[in-house]
Each structure stands twice: as C-alpha cells, then as structure tokens.
Short mmCIF file of C-alpha atoms in Angstrom, two decimals:
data_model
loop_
_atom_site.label_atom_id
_atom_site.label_comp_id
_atom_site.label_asym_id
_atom_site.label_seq_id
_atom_site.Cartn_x
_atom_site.Cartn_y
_atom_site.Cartn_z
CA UNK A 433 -2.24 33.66 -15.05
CA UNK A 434 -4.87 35.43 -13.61
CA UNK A 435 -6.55 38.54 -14.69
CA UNK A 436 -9.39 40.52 -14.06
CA UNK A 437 -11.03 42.79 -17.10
CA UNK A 438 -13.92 45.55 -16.59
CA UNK A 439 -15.53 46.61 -19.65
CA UNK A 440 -16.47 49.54 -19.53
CA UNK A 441 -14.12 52.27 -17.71
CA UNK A 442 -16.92 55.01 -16.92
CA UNK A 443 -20.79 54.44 -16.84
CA UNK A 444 -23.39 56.73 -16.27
CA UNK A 445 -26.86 56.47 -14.93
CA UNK A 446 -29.69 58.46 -13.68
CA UNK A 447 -30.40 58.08 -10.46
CA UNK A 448 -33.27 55.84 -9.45
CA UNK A 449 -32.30 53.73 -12.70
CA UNK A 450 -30.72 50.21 -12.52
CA UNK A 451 -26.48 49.89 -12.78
CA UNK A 452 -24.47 47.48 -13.83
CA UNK A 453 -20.69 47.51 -14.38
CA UNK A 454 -19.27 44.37 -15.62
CA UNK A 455 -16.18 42.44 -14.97
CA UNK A 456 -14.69 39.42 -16.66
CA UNK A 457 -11.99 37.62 -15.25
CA UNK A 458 -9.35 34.66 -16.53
CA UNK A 459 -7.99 32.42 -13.17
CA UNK A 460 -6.68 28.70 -13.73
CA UNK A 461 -7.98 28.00 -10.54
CA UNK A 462 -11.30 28.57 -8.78
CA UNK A 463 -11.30 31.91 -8.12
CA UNK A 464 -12.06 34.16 -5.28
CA UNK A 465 -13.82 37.19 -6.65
CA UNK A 466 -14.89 40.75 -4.87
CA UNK A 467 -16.06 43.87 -5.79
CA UNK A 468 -14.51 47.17 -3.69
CA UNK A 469 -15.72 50.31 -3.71
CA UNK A 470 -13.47 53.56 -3.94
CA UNK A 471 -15.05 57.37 -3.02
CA UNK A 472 -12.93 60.17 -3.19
CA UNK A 473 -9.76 60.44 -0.47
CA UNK A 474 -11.25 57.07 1.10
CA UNK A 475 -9.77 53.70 1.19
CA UNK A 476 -11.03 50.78 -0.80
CA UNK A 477 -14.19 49.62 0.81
CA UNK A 478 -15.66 45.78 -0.01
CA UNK A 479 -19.07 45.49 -1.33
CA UNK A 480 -19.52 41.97 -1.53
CA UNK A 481 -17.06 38.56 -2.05
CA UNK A 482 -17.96 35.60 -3.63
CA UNK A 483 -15.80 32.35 -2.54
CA UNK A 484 -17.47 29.42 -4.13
CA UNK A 485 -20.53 28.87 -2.19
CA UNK A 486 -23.94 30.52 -3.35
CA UNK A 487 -23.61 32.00 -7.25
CA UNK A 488 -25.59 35.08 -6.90
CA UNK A 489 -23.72 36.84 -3.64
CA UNK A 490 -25.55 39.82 -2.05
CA UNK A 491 -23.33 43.10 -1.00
CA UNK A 492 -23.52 46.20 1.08
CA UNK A 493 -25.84 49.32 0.06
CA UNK A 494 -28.07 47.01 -2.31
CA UNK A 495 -25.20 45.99 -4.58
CA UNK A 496 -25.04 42.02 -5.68
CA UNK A 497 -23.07 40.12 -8.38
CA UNK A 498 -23.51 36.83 -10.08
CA UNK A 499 -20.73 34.40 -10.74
CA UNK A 500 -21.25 32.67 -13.74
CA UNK A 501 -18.26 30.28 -14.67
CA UNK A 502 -19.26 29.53 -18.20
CA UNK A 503 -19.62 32.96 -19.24
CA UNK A 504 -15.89 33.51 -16.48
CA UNK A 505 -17.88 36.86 -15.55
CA UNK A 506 -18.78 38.34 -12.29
CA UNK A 507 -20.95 41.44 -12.97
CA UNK A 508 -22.06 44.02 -10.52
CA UNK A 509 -25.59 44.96 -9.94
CA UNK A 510 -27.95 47.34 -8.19
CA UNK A 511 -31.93 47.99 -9.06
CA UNK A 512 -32.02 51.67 -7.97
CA UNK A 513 -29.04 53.71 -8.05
CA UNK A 514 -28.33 56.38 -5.67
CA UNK A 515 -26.29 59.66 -5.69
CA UNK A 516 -24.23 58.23 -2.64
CA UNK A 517 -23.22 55.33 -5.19
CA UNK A 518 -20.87 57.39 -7.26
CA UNK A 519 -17.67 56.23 -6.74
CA UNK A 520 -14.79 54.01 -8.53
CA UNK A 521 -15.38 50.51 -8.54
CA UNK A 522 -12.88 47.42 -8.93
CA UNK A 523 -13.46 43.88 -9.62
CA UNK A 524 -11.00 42.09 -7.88
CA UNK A 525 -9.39 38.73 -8.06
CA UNK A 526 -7.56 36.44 -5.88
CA UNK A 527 -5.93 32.73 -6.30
CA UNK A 528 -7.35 30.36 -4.26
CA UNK A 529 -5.36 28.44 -2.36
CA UNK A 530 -2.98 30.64 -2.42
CA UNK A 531 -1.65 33.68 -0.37
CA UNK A 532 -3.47 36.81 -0.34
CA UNK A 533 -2.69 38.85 -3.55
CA UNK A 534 -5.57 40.80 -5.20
CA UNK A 535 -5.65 41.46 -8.82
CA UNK A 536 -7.45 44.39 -9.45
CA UNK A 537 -9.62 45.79 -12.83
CA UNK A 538 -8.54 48.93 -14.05
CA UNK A 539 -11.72 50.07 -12.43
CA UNK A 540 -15.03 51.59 -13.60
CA UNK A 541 -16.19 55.00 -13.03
CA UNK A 542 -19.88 55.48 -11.68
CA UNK A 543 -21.40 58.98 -12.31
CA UNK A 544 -25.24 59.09 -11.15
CA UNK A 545 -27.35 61.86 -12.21
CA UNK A 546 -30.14 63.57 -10.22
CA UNK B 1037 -11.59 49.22 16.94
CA UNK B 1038 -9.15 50.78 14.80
CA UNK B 1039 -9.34 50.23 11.33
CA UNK B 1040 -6.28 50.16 8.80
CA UNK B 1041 -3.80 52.81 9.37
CA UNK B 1042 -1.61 55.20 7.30
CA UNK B 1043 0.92 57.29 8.13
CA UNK B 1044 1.08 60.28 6.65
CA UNK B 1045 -1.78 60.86 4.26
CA UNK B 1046 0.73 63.08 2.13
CA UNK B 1047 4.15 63.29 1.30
CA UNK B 1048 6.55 65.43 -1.11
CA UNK B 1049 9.72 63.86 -2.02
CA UNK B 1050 11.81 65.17 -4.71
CA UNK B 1051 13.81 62.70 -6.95
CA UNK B 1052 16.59 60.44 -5.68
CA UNK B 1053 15.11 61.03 -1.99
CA UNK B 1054 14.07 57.93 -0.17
CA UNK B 1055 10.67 57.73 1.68
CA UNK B 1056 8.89 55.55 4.27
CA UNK B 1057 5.48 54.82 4.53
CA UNK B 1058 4.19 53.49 7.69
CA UNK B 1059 0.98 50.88 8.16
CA UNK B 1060 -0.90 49.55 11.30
CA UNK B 1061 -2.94 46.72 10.61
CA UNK B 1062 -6.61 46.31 11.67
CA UNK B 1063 -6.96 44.64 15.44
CA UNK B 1064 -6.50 40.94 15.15
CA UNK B 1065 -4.80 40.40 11.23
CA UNK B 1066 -1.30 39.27 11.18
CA UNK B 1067 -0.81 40.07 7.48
CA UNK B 1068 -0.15 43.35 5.69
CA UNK B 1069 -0.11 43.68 1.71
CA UNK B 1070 1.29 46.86 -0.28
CA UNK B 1071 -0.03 48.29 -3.33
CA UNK B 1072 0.43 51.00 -5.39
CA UNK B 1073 -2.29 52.94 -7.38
CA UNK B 1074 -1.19 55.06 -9.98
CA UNK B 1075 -3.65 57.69 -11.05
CA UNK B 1076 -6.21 56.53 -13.03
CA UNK B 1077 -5.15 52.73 -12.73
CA UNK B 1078 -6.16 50.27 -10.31
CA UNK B 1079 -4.06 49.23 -7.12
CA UNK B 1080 -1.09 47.00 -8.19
CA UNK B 1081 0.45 44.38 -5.94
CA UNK B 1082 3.80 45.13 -4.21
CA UNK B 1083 4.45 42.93 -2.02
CA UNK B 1084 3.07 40.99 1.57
CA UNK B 1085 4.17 40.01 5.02
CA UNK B 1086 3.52 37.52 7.31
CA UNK B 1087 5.05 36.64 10.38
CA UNK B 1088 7.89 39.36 9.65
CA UNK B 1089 8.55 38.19 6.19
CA UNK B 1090 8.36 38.43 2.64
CA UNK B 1091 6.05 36.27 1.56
CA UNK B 1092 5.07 37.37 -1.69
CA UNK B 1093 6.19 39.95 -4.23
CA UNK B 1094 4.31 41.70 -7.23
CA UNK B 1095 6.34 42.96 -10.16
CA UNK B 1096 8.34 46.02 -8.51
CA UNK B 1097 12.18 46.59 -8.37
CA UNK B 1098 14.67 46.49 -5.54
CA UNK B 1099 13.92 49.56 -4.68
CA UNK B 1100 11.03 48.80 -3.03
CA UNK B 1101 11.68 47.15 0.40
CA UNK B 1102 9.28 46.15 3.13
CA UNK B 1103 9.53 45.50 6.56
CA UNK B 1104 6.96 44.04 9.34
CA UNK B 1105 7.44 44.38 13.15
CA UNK B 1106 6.17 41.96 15.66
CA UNK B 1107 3.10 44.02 16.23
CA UNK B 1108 2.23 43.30 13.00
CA UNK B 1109 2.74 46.92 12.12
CA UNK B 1110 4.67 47.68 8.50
CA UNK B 1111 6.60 49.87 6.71
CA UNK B 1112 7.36 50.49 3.11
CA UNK B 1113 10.93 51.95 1.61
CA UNK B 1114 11.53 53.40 -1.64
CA UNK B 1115 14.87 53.93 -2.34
CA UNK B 1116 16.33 56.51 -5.14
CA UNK B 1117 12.67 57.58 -6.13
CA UNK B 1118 11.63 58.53 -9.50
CA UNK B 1119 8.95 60.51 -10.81
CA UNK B 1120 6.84 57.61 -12.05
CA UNK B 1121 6.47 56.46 -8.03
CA UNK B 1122 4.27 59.17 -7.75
CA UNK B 1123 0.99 57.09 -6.29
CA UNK B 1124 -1.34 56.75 -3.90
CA UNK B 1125 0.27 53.84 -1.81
CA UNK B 1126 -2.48 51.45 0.16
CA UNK B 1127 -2.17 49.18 2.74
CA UNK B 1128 -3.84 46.39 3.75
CA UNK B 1129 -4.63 43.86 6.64
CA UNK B 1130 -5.70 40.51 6.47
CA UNK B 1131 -5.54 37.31 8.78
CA UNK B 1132 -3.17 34.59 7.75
CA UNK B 1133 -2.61 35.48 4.13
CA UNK B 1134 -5.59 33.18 3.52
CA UNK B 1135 -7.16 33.78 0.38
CA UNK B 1136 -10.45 33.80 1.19
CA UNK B 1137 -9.96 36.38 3.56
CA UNK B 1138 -10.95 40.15 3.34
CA UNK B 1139 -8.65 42.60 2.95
CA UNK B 1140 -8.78 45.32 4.79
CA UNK B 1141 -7.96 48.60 3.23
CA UNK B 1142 -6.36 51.86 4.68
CA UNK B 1143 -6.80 55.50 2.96
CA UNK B 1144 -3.54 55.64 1.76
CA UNK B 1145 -0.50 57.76 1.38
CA UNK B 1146 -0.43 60.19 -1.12
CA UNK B 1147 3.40 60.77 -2.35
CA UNK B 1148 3.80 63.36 -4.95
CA UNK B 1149 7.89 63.29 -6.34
CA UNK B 1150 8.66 66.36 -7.53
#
C-alpha cells in the first residue's frame, strides 16, 4: 500500500532563513511524488513533481526536493524563506502506472517570521 | 483559460439533507477526481471519472455518488448527510487519468452540516 508521512505537522522559520519540511513515503511501485501548496481559501497549488527522471527536481517560487529511494524520502527545500511562503504544504503520492489517485500527507504548517 | 471550477464556494445543509457539488474541469482534461479535506487533515480520495464513469473509488460509503457529463463537467451527491461530512470538498482535473499527470486543483466547496 502506499502512503505518504510528513514529519513534522507545523514548522517555523524566520524569514530570510532556510526551510525544510520533510516527507517520507512507502509505494511498492516507483512512485510519482509532488509537493502542493495550500494558502488560505485557495485551491491546492503544485510546487514541483518528480516522475523518475532527474533526482533533485526544481519547483515554483525557489522550492526544490530531492528523491532519495534508499532513504524512501522526498524532502522539501528552499534557501531563503519568504513571508509569501506561509502556507500548508502536502507531500503527495501517486501509483505509477496506475490511474490518477493522490495520496496526500497530513500536511505541514509553514509559519515565517519577519 | 479557465482554471478548475467550483460551484458554490459555500453551502449549509442540515442533517439528513442531500447536497450537490458541481465541478468544471480545466480546458482540455477529460478526468475529474473528488476529495474531501476535513479540517486539519489532508485531502482524501473519493472517487474519479473518466469518460463518464467510475473509474476509481477511495474509501467512502454509498452515499457518496458521482456523476460526469460529456463536457467533462462533474458533480458530486451526498445523500442523508451527517455531521462528520462537514469538509472542504476539492475537485480536480487531469488528462487521461494518467499518473504522471498534474492535477489540477479547484478552491473548493465549503459545506458546513448543521
């Protein structure tokens, strides 16, 4: 079964400082993985997909995320955090090969301070 | 070009009522996806459509029930509601159910049951 864990459920960070919210996910098959992006009374907006070609996949707004299969983690990054970025963010999962049904993290809350 | 559609943004339903939620899909995708997202929680899977039928369902009773049009457009039942149902509701468009296709998202529906 597939499955999609974020570890930590809020995170704060000053802004200017780096961010990272991390995701670990469990898939018998090779995975699709994406992160999405949620701000208040908006729909879910993608940030970046990875679908096995390049590891390290590059995003919207400065946001990237590195698949690394051993470790079965997919971790969001950004060097400089701004006060735009706070939002709710998922890491999503979908079965390859298959239709298109996302499993979504139980999300991670992104404060950024001034 | 129009995005993902909702219809309405909010809704009040009292118990045992039934409600429909109405999607338009995003110019050129033939696939819509339901999910529910339950405050707090991230978006769960309902179901999908494709080519006017059920294609694949998440873990949701009976009384959910989909429908898609030949536009491509889609709506969402839910019989005999309970409190619990009380979610924002978010569609999504995507092109052949592929999995390595985006999703699209809409805004959602907001349905309070009272």
């Amino acid at each position: 079964a597939q499955s999609v864990t974020q570890l930590d459920s809020h995170v704060s960070v000053s802004e200017g400082t780096p961010v990272l919210l991390r995701c670990n996910y469990s898939s018998s098959y090779s995975p699709s993985l994406f992160w999405y992006v949620q701000h208040p009374n908006k729909g879910l907006q993608l940030l970046l997909k990875y679908t096995s070609a390049a590891t390290l996949v590059k995003g919207i707004n400065g946001f990237e995320a590195e698949f690394k299969k051993s470790e079965t983690s997919f971790h969001l990054t950004k060097p400089s955090a701004h006060m735009s970025d706070a939002a709710e963010y998922f890491c999503v999962v979908n079965l390859s090969g298959g239709y298109n049904k996302l499993i979504f993290g139980a999300g991670t809350r992104l404060a950024v301070h001034p | 070009d129009a995005g993902v559609t909702q219809s309405p943004t909010h809704l009040i339903k009292t118990r045992g009522q039934q409600v429909t939620l109405r999607c338009s899909p995003k110019s050129g995708h033939d696939t819509v996806s339901w999910y529910q997202q339950a405050l707090g929680q991230g978006p769960q899977f309902i179901f999908q459509y494709y080519e006017e039928e059920e294609r694949q369902r998440g873990n949701f009773p009976d009384r959910f029930s989909g429908h898609q049009f030949p536009n491509y457009s889609s709506e969402l039942n839910v019989n005999a509601l309970l409190l619990g149902d009380s979610a924002l509701y978010l569609c999504a468009s995507s092109l052949r159910g592929l999995a390595k296709n985006i999703q699209y998202f809409g805004a959602g529906t907001r349905l309070s049951v009272l």
